[in-house]
mmCIF file of C-alpha atoms in Angstrom:
data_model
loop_
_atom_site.group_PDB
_atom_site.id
_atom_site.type_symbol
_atom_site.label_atom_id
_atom_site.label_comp_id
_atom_site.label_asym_id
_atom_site.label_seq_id
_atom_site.Cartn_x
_atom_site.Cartn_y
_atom_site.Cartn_z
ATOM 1 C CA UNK A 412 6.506 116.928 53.894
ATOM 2 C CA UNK A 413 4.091 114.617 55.546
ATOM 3 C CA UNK A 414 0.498 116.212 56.705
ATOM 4 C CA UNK A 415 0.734 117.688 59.840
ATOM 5 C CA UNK A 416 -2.587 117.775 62.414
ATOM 6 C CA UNK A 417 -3.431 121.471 63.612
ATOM 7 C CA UNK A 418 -2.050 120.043 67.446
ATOM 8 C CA UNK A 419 1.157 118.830 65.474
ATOM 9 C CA UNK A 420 1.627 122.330 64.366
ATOM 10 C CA UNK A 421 0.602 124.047 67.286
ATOM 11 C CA UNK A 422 3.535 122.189 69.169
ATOM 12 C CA UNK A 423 5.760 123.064 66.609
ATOM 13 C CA UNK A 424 4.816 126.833 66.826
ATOM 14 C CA UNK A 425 5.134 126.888 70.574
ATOM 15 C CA UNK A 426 8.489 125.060 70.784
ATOM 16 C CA UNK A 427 9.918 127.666 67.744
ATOM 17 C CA UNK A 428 8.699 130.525 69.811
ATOM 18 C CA UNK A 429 10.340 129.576 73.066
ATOM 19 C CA UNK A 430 13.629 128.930 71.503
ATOM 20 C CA UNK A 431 13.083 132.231 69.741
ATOM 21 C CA UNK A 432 12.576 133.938 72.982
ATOM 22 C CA UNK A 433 15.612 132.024 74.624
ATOM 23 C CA UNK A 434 17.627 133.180 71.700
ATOM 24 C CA UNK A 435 16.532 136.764 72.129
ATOM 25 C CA UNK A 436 17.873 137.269 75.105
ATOM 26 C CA UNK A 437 21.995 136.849 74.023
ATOM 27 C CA UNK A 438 21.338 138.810 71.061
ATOM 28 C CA UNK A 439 20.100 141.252 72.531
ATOM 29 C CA UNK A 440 22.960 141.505 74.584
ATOM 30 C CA UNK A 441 25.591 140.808 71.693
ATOM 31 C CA UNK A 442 27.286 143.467 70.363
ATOM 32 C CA UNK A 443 26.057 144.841 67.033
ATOM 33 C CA UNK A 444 28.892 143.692 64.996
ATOM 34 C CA UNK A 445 27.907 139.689 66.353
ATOM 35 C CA UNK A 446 24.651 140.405 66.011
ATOM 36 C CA UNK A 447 25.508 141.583 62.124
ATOM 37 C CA UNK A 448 27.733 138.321 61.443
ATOM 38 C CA UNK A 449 24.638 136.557 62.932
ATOM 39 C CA UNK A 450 22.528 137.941 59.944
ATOM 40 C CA UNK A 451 25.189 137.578 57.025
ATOM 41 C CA UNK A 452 25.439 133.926 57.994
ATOM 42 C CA UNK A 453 21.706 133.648 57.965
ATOM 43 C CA UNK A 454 21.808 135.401 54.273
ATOM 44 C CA UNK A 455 24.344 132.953 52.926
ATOM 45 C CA UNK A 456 23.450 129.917 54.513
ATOM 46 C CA UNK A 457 19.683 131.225 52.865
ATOM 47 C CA UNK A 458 21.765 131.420 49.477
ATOM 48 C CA UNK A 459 23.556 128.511 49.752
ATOM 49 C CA UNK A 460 20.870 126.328 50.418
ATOM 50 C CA UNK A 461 18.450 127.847 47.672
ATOM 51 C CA UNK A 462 18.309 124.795 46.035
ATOM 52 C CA UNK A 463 16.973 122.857 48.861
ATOM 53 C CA UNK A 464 14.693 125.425 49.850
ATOM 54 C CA UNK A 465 13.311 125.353 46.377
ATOM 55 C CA UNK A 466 12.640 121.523 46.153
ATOM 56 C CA UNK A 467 11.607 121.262 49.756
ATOM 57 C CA UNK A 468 8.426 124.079 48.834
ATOM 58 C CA UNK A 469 7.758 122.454 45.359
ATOM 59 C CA UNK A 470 7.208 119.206 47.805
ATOM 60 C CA UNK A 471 5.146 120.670 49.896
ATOM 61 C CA UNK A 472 2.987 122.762 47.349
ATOM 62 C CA UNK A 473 2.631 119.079 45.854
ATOM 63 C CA UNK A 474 1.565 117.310 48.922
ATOM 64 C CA UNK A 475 -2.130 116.623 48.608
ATOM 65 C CA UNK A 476 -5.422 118.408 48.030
ATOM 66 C CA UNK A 477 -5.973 118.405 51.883
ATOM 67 C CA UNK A 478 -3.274 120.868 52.767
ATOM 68 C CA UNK A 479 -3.252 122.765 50.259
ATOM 69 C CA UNK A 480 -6.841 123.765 50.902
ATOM 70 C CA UNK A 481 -5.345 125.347 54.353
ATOM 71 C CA UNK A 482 -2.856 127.256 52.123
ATOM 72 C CA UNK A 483 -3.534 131.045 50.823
ATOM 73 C CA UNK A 484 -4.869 130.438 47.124
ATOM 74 C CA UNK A 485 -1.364 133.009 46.243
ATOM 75 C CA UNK A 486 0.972 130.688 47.766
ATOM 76 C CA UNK A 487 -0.588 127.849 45.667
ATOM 77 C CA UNK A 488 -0.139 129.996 42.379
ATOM 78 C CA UNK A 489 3.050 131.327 43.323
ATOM 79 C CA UNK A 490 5.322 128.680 44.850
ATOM 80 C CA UNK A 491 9.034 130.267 45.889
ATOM 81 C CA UNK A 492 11.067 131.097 43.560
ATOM 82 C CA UNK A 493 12.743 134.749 43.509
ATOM 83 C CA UNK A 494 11.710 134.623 47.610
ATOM 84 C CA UNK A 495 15.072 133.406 48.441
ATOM 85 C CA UNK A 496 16.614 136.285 46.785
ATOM 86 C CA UNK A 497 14.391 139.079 48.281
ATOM 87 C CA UNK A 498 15.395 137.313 52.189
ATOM 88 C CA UNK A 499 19.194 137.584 51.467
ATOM 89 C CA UNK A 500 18.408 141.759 50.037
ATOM 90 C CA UNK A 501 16.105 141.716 53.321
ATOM 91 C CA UNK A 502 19.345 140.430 55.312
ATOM 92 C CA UNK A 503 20.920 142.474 53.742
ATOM 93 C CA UNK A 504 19.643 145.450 54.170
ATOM 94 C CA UNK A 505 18.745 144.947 57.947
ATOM 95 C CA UNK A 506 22.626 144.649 58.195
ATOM 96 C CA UNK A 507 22.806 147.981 57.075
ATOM 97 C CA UNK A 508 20.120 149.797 59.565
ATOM 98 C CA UNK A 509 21.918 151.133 62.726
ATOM 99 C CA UNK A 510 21.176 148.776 66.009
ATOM 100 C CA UNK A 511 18.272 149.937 67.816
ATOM 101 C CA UNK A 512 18.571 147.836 70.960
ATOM 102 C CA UNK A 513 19.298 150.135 73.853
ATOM 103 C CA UNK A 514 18.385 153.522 71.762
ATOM 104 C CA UNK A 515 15.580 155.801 73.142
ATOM 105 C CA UNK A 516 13.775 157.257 70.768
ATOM 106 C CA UNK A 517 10.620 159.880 70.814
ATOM 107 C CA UNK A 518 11.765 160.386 74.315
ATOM 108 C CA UNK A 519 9.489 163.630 75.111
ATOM 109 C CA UNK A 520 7.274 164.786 78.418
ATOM 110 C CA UNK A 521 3.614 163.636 78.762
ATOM 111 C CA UNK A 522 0.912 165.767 79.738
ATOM 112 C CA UNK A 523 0.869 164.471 83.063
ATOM 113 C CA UNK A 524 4.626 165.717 83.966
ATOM 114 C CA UNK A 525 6.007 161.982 83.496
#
């Protein structure tokens, strides 16, 4: 990975969050069963790609003194190895949770009357 600038990542952050908020919107609408397959192909393209994932953070937990002095001294010690396994669980287990989109919950009468 090549060092980014702090205005490099800042762009990056921005353009992940509006995509993230321009996906949001169809999933919320999907039905839970799409939104479900969604997440299992997340897990196993996760699983599948472990490999990659692996190398790619060894390379960047390699890449120079300067960056790594912006990393968390436990991410330094600790590069990613049994991570990949705990997302796919996560995934996993997500998968299993009933769908709260749409659900009111702790629906009860304020003081006020509202």
């Amino acid at each position: 990975m090549t060092d980014l600038s702090a205005t490099s990542v800042a762009l990056a952050m921005k353009t992940l969050g509006h995509a993230a908020r321009e996906a949001s919107r169809p999933m919320a609408a999907a039905a839970t069963r799409q939104k479900n397959q969604a997440l299992m192909l997340l897990a196993e393209a996760i699983d599948r790609q472990r490999g990659s994932l692996l190398s790619a953070n060894q390379q960047d937990l390699s890449s120079g003194s300067s960056s790594r002095a912006m990393m968390l001294p436990s991410l330094i010690a600790s590069p990613l190895t049994d991570e990949t396994v705990v997302m796919v669980q996560g995934i996993q287990q997500i998968i299993q949770l009933e769908d709260p989109i749409g659900e009111i919950t702790h629906l009860r009468p304020q003081p006020s009357g509202i």
